[in-house]
């Protein structure tokens, strides 16, 4: 429960650094679409991988997400404001997801969470289809 | 009401008269301007927040905030002597990021290391706080306000950060530290890429 939300921002920042530095990373948008498909599918199937597998999956996808943010910084933008803004926005999205995920303690909530995972997976596959 | 909360309320009350004036927030100078400076400069507030989280998490003794205060005063003294280095803002981000990383790691650390880190953050924060004032008196009042506010903010946030006892609260502190470190890493990368 601790490792993933603690490690994710740091790995995402690493991806961001790569994007800022202009290091070539092929298939960034594909990686983002795949992350939605894979993670959504795991939620839909209520998969419970081992910690190192989960950390590896989240870490790889975090690099793609961070890279996209770093590469998209508008020229001349204030660095700290931009970084603080997207860090706060990402954190809020995480909190929203965690809060929604807490619904699994109820039978109807479990169905809702898994259904949302399925919707996210479908959206990821849709984006992937448009990219390929 | 605990002492740090009272100090924070006193700080807020001290700001009210200036807040009611026609000046914009960033146009406020003098002692009140100095009081606002550690709160309104994002890099400074992040670094102090990370240090406060670390102090609270590690339950370090008062020597660590004292080291911060001493270095802060020394740095402001250097500013008063017209020493304004270019590397100060980068230093704030670097040491603030280190503090955030240490919070995320949540490993037991000796207070001496904390004192060194606190002194580094205090010194860099001070050296990155040159007052925008015309008269010497106003400049010195700004520096005094900065020192008072920075120490109050650190002590208050550290006190709050020492309160979490539930496992999820301690995890939340680690997550906050991680996000602060991520922010610092990104800003430094952006600065060095330009």
Short mmCIF file of C-alpha atoms in Angstrom, two decimals:
data_model
loop_
_atom_site.label_atom_id
_atom_site.label_comp_id
_atom_site.label_asym_id
_atom_site.label_seq_id
_atom_site.Cartn_x
_atom_site.Cartn_y
_atom_site.Cartn_z
CA UNK A 1 0.00 0.00 0.00
CA UNK A 2 2.92 2.32 0.71
CA UNK A 3 5.41 1.69 -2.05
CA UNK A 4 3.31 2.47 -5.13
CA UNK A 5 1.98 5.95 -4.20
CA UNK A 6 5.40 6.91 -2.76
CA UNK A 7 7.45 5.70 -5.71
CA UNK A 8 5.12 6.84 -8.48
CA UNK A 9 5.81 10.60 -8.23
CA UNK A 10 9.56 10.04 -8.22
CA UNK A 11 9.49 7.76 -11.24
CA UNK A 12 7.15 10.15 -13.01
CA UNK A 13 9.57 12.98 -12.26
CA UNK A 14 12.34 10.87 -13.78
CA UNK A 15 10.28 10.50 -16.93
CA UNK A 16 9.66 14.23 -16.83
CA UNK A 17 13.38 14.90 -16.68
CA UNK A 18 13.87 12.71 -19.75
CA UNK A 19 11.18 14.68 -21.56
CA UNK A 20 12.67 18.01 -20.57
CA UNK A 21 16.13 16.89 -21.62
CA UNK A 22 14.77 15.81 -25.00
CA UNK A 23 15.93 12.22 -24.61
CA UNK A 24 14.25 10.23 -27.39
CA UNK A 25 11.60 7.88 -26.05
CA UNK A 26 9.60 6.11 -28.74
CA UNK A 27 5.92 5.40 -28.41
CA UNK A 28 5.09 7.74 -25.54
CA UNK A 29 1.44 8.12 -26.49
CA UNK A 30 1.18 4.39 -27.15
CA UNK A 31 2.66 3.73 -23.72
CA UNK A 32 0.08 6.01 -22.12
CA UNK A 33 -2.78 4.32 -23.98
CA UNK A 34 -1.44 0.88 -23.03
CA UNK A 35 -1.23 1.97 -19.37
CA UNK A 36 -4.94 2.80 -19.38
CA UNK A 37 -5.79 -0.50 -21.04
CA UNK A 38 -3.60 -2.65 -18.80
CA UNK A 39 -4.38 -0.98 -15.47
CA UNK A 40 -8.09 -0.73 -16.31
CA UNK A 41 -8.12 -4.44 -17.18
CA UNK A 42 -6.38 -5.31 -13.92
CA UNK A 43 -9.02 -3.40 -11.95
CA UNK A 44 -11.84 -4.98 -13.97
CA UNK A 45 -10.46 -8.46 -13.33
CA UNK A 46 -9.66 -7.64 -9.68
CA UNK A 47 -6.13 -8.84 -10.32
CA UNK A 48 -3.81 -8.96 -7.32
CA UNK A 49 -0.26 -9.22 -8.64
CA UNK A 50 2.75 -9.48 -6.37
CA UNK A 51 4.26 -6.24 -5.16
CA UNK A 52 7.28 -6.28 -7.43
CA UNK A 53 5.12 -6.94 -10.49
CA UNK A 54 2.80 -4.08 -9.55
CA UNK A 55 5.74 -1.77 -8.89
CA UNK A 56 7.30 -2.68 -12.24
CA UNK A 57 4.07 -2.06 -14.15
CA UNK A 58 3.35 1.23 -12.40
CA UNK A 59 6.96 2.34 -12.71
CA UNK A 60 7.16 1.73 -16.45
CA UNK A 61 3.90 3.53 -17.10
CA UNK A 62 4.89 6.40 -14.80
CA UNK A 63 7.92 7.07 -17.00
CA UNK A 64 5.69 7.50 -20.07
CA UNK A 65 3.29 9.80 -18.24
CA UNK A 66 6.10 11.89 -16.78
CA UNK A 67 7.87 12.11 -20.12
CA UNK A 68 4.73 13.48 -21.76
CA UNK A 69 4.41 16.19 -19.09
CA UNK A 70 8.07 17.15 -19.34
CA UNK A 71 8.04 17.33 -23.11
CA UNK A 72 4.88 19.45 -23.16
CA UNK A 73 6.14 22.33 -21.05
CA UNK A 74 5.27 25.54 -22.87
CA UNK A 75 8.34 27.61 -23.76
CA UNK A 76 8.84 30.47 -21.36
CA UNK A 77 6.48 29.03 -18.76
CA UNK A 78 7.33 29.39 -15.09
CA UNK A 79 9.01 26.12 -14.15
CA UNK A 80 7.88 25.86 -10.53
CA UNK A 81 4.30 26.88 -11.21
CA UNK A 82 4.00 24.33 -14.02
CA UNK A 83 5.56 21.56 -11.96
CA UNK A 84 3.56 22.35 -8.85
CA UNK A 85 0.41 22.54 -10.93
CA UNK A 86 0.69 19.19 -12.57
CA UNK A 87 1.98 17.55 -9.40
CA UNK A 88 -1.06 18.83 -7.50
CA UNK A 89 -3.44 17.85 -10.32
CA UNK A 90 -1.98 14.35 -10.54
CA UNK A 91 -2.13 14.00 -6.78
CA UNK A 92 -5.79 15.01 -6.78
CA UNK A 93 -6.53 12.44 -9.48
CA UNK A 94 -4.81 9.79 -7.39
CA UNK A 95 -6.82 10.77 -4.32
CA UNK A 96 -10.00 10.57 -6.37
CA UNK A 97 -9.09 7.11 -7.60
CA UNK A 98 -8.16 5.92 -4.10
CA UNK A 99 -11.40 7.31 -2.68
CA UNK A 100 -13.41 5.59 -5.40
CA UNK A 101 -11.48 2.38 -4.81
CA UNK A 102 -12.51 2.37 -1.15
CA UNK A 103 -16.03 1.51 -2.35
CA UNK A 104 -14.91 -2.12 -2.72
CA UNK A 105 -15.83 -2.72 0.89
CA UNK A 106 -19.46 -2.86 -0.27
CA UNK A 107 -20.75 -5.44 -2.81
CA UNK A 108 -22.28 -2.78 -5.06
CA UNK A 109 -19.13 -0.70 -4.73
CA UNK A 110 -17.01 -3.64 -5.82
CA UNK A 111 -19.09 -3.96 -8.98
CA UNK A 112 -18.83 -0.21 -9.60
CA UNK A 113 -15.07 -0.19 -9.21
CA UNK A 114 -14.58 -3.16 -11.52
CA UNK A 115 -16.98 -1.64 -14.04
CA UNK A 116 -15.01 1.60 -13.98
CA UNK A 117 -11.85 -0.42 -14.57
CA UNK A 118 -13.49 -1.98 -17.59
CA UNK A 119 -14.51 1.42 -18.94
CA UNK A 120 -10.96 2.73 -18.50
CA UNK A 121 -9.55 -0.33 -20.25
CA UNK A 122 -11.93 0.17 -23.17
CA UNK A 123 -10.96 3.83 -23.40
CA UNK A 124 -7.30 2.83 -23.43
CA UNK A 125 -7.91 0.34 -26.21
CA UNK A 126 -9.83 2.99 -28.15
CA UNK A 127 -6.94 5.45 -27.90
CA UNK A 128 -4.50 2.69 -28.79
CA UNK A 129 -6.53 1.85 -31.86
CA UNK A 130 -6.43 5.44 -33.04
CA UNK A 131 -2.68 5.63 -32.58
CA UNK A 132 -1.75 2.40 -34.28
CA UNK B 1 -4.33 25.83 22.05
CA UNK B 2 -0.70 24.76 21.52
CA UNK B 3 2.15 27.27 21.36
CA UNK B 4 2.91 26.84 17.64
CA UNK B 5 -0.76 27.38 16.76
CA UNK B 6 -0.79 30.53 18.87
CA UNK B 7 2.35 31.76 17.11
CA UNK B 8 0.79 31.10 13.73
CA UNK B 9 -2.34 33.01 14.71
CA UNK B 10 -0.19 35.89 15.94
CA UNK B 11 1.60 35.91 12.61
CA UNK B 12 -1.70 36.04 10.77
CA UNK B 13 -2.96 38.86 13.00
CA UNK B 14 0.25 40.80 12.37
CA UNK B 15 -0.47 40.61 8.66
CA UNK B 16 -4.04 41.92 8.87
CA UNK B 17 -3.24 45.68 8.94
CA UNK B 18 -1.15 45.39 5.77
CA UNK B 19 -3.77 43.17 4.14
CA UNK B 20 -6.37 45.91 4.60
CA UNK B 21 -4.23 48.47 2.76
CA UNK B 22 -4.36 49.28 -0.93
CA UNK B 23 -1.04 47.52 -1.58
CA UNK B 24 -1.03 44.32 -3.58
CA UNK B 25 0.42 41.31 -1.79
CA UNK B 26 3.65 41.48 -3.69
CA UNK B 27 3.87 45.21 -3.17
CA UNK B 28 4.03 44.83 0.59
CA UNK B 29 7.44 45.79 1.97
CA UNK B 30 9.03 46.21 5.33
CA UNK B 31 8.44 43.84 8.21
CA UNK B 32 5.10 42.61 6.84
CA UNK B 33 6.64 41.91 3.47
CA UNK B 34 9.32 39.88 5.17
CA UNK B 35 6.68 37.95 7.10
CA UNK B 36 4.97 36.99 3.85
CA UNK B 37 8.11 36.06 1.94
CA UNK B 38 8.58 32.46 3.19
CA UNK B 39 4.90 31.78 2.59
CA UNK B 40 4.60 33.22 -0.89
CA UNK B 41 7.81 32.06 -2.56
CA UNK B 42 6.90 28.53 -3.72
CA UNK B 43 10.41 27.09 -3.65
CA UNK B 44 10.98 28.34 -0.09
CA UNK B 45 7.67 27.07 1.18
CA UNK B 46 8.25 23.64 -0.41
CA UNK B 47 11.70 23.34 1.13
CA UNK B 48 10.48 24.39 4.58
CA UNK B 49 7.48 22.08 4.30
CA UNK B 50 9.72 19.14 3.41
CA UNK B 51 12.07 19.94 6.29
CA UNK B 52 9.13 20.27 8.68
CA UNK B 53 7.72 16.91 7.54
CA UNK B 54 11.12 15.34 8.13
CA UNK B 55 11.54 16.87 11.59
CA UNK B 56 8.07 15.74 12.60
CA UNK B 57 8.48 12.28 11.11
CA UNK B 58 11.85 11.67 12.73
CA UNK B 59 10.81 13.27 16.04
CA UNK B 60 14.11 15.11 16.15
CA UNK B 61 15.00 17.34 19.13
CA UNK B 62 14.77 21.12 19.13
CA UNK B 63 18.41 21.35 18.05
CA UNK B 64 17.40 20.78 14.44
CA UNK B 65 15.02 23.77 14.18
CA UNK B 66 17.61 25.75 16.10
CA UNK B 67 20.24 24.87 13.49
CA UNK B 68 17.81 26.07 10.82
CA UNK B 69 17.21 29.34 12.67
CA UNK B 70 20.92 29.93 13.24
CA UNK B 71 21.79 29.34 9.59
CA UNK B 72 18.85 31.49 8.50
CA UNK B 73 20.05 34.39 10.63
CA UNK B 74 23.62 33.96 9.38
CA UNK B 75 22.41 33.94 5.78
CA UNK B 76 20.28 37.02 6.29
CA UNK B 77 23.30 38.70 7.84
CA UNK B 78 25.24 37.92 4.69
CA UNK B 79 22.41 39.41 2.63
CA UNK B 80 22.61 42.53 4.79
CA UNK B 81 26.29 42.70 3.86
CA UNK B 82 25.20 42.73 0.19
CA UNK B 83 26.24 39.13 -0.52
CA UNK B 84 23.65 37.77 -2.93
CA UNK B 85 24.81 34.55 -4.60
CA UNK B 86 23.27 33.21 -7.80
CA UNK B 87 23.08 29.62 -6.62
CA UNK B 88 20.77 30.21 -3.65
CA UNK B 89 17.47 29.34 -5.37
CA UNK B 90 18.99 26.17 -6.80
CA UNK B 91 20.29 25.35 -3.35
CA UNK B 92 16.83 25.73 -1.83
CA UNK B 93 15.41 23.33 -4.41
CA UNK B 94 18.25 20.80 -4.06
CA UNK B 95 18.11 20.60 -0.28
CA UNK B 96 14.33 20.77 -0.25
CA UNK B 97 14.25 17.87 -2.69
CA UNK B 98 16.66 15.91 -0.50
CA UNK B 99 14.43 16.51 2.50
CA UNK B 100 11.41 15.32 0.51
CA UNK B 101 13.26 12.16 -0.53
CA UNK B 102 14.23 11.42 3.06
CA UNK B 103 10.59 11.84 4.12
CA UNK B 104 9.54 9.39 1.40
CA UNK B 105 12.17 6.86 2.53
CA UNK B 106 11.08 7.12 6.17
CA UNK B 107 14.27 5.55 7.51
CA UNK B 108 15.56 6.44 11.00
CA UNK B 109 18.17 9.17 10.66
CA UNK B 110 20.51 10.78 13.22
CA UNK B 111 19.53 14.26 14.34
CA UNK B 112 22.99 15.54 13.35
CA UNK B 113 22.17 14.85 9.71
CA UNK B 114 18.89 16.66 10.21
CA UNK B 115 20.68 19.64 11.72
CA UNK B 116 23.07 19.81 8.77
CA UNK B 117 20.21 19.63 6.28
CA UNK B 118 18.20 22.18 8.22
CA UNK B 119 21.17 24.53 8.30
CA UNK B 120 21.66 24.12 4.56
CA UNK B 121 18.02 24.91 3.84
CA UNK B 122 18.03 27.86 6.23
CA UNK B 123 21.18 29.31 4.72
CA UNK B 124 20.03 28.88 1.11
CA UNK B 125 16.59 30.27 1.91
CA UNK B 126 18.14 33.31 3.55
CA UNK B 127 20.59 33.92 0.70
CA UNK B 128 17.68 33.74 -1.74
CA UNK B 129 15.74 36.43 0.16
CA UNK B 130 17.28 39.76 -0.78
CA UNK B 131 14.86 42.51 0.30
CA UNK B 132 13.30 44.78 -2.28
CA UNK B 133 13.61 47.98 -0.31
CA UNK B 134 14.91 51.45 -0.88
CA UNK B 135 15.98 52.44 2.62
CA UNK B 136 18.32 50.50 4.84
CA UNK B 137 15.80 50.50 7.67
CA UNK B 138 13.10 49.01 5.46
CA UNK B 139 15.54 46.38 4.18
CA UNK B 140 16.52 45.36 7.70
CA UNK B 141 12.88 45.18 8.76
CA UNK B 142 12.17 42.94 5.76
CA UNK B 143 15.00 40.62 6.74
CA UNK B 144 13.76 40.53 10.32
CA UNK B 145 10.24 39.71 9.17
CA UNK B 146 11.59 36.93 6.93
CA UNK B 147 13.50 35.39 9.83
CA UNK B 148 10.56 35.52 12.21
CA UNK B 149 8.09 34.11 9.70
CA UNK B 150 10.38 31.35 8.44
CA UNK B 151 11.06 30.03 11.93
CA UNK B 152 7.39 30.20 12.94
CA UNK B 153 6.32 28.39 9.76
CA UNK B 154 8.92 25.66 10.28
CA UNK B 155 8.11 25.10 13.94
CA UNK B 156 4.36 25.10 13.30
CA UNK B 157 4.51 22.70 10.35
CA UNK B 158 6.95 20.42 12.20
CA UNK B 159 4.59 20.29 15.16
CA UNK B 160 1.69 19.39 12.85
CA UNK B 161 3.85 16.81 11.06
CA UNK B 162 4.66 15.12 14.39
CA UNK B 163 0.98 14.48 15.10
CA UNK B 164 0.25 11.55 12.73
CA UNK B 165 0.15 8.26 14.59
CA UNK B 166 -2.21 6.19 12.46
CA UNK B 167 -0.49 4.10 9.74
CA UNK B 168 -2.42 5.79 6.92
CA UNK B 169 -1.41 9.21 8.24
CA UNK B 170 2.26 8.24 8.23
CA UNK B 171 1.86 6.95 4.68
CA UNK B 172 0.28 10.27 3.68
CA UNK B 173 3.32 12.11 5.09
CA UNK B 174 5.63 9.90 3.01
CA UNK B 175 3.53 10.56 -0.10
CA UNK B 176 3.71 14.31 0.51
CA UNK B 177 7.49 14.08 0.81
CA UNK B 178 7.63 12.14 -2.43
CA UNK B 179 5.57 14.75 -4.27
CA UNK B 180 7.73 17.59 -2.93
CA UNK B 181 10.87 15.79 -4.10
CA UNK B 182 9.29 15.18 -7.53
CA UNK B 183 8.44 18.87 -7.82
CA UNK B 184 11.98 19.90 -6.91
CA UNK B 185 13.49 17.42 -9.40
CA UNK B 186 11.33 18.72 -12.23
CA UNK B 187 12.00 22.38 -11.50
CA UNK B 188 15.75 21.79 -11.31
CA UNK B 189 15.63 19.88 -14.59
CA UNK B 190 13.74 22.74 -16.21
CA UNK B 191 16.16 25.33 -14.87
CA UNK B 192 19.23 23.47 -16.06
CA UNK B 193 17.74 22.76 -19.47
CA UNK B 194 17.31 26.46 -20.23
#
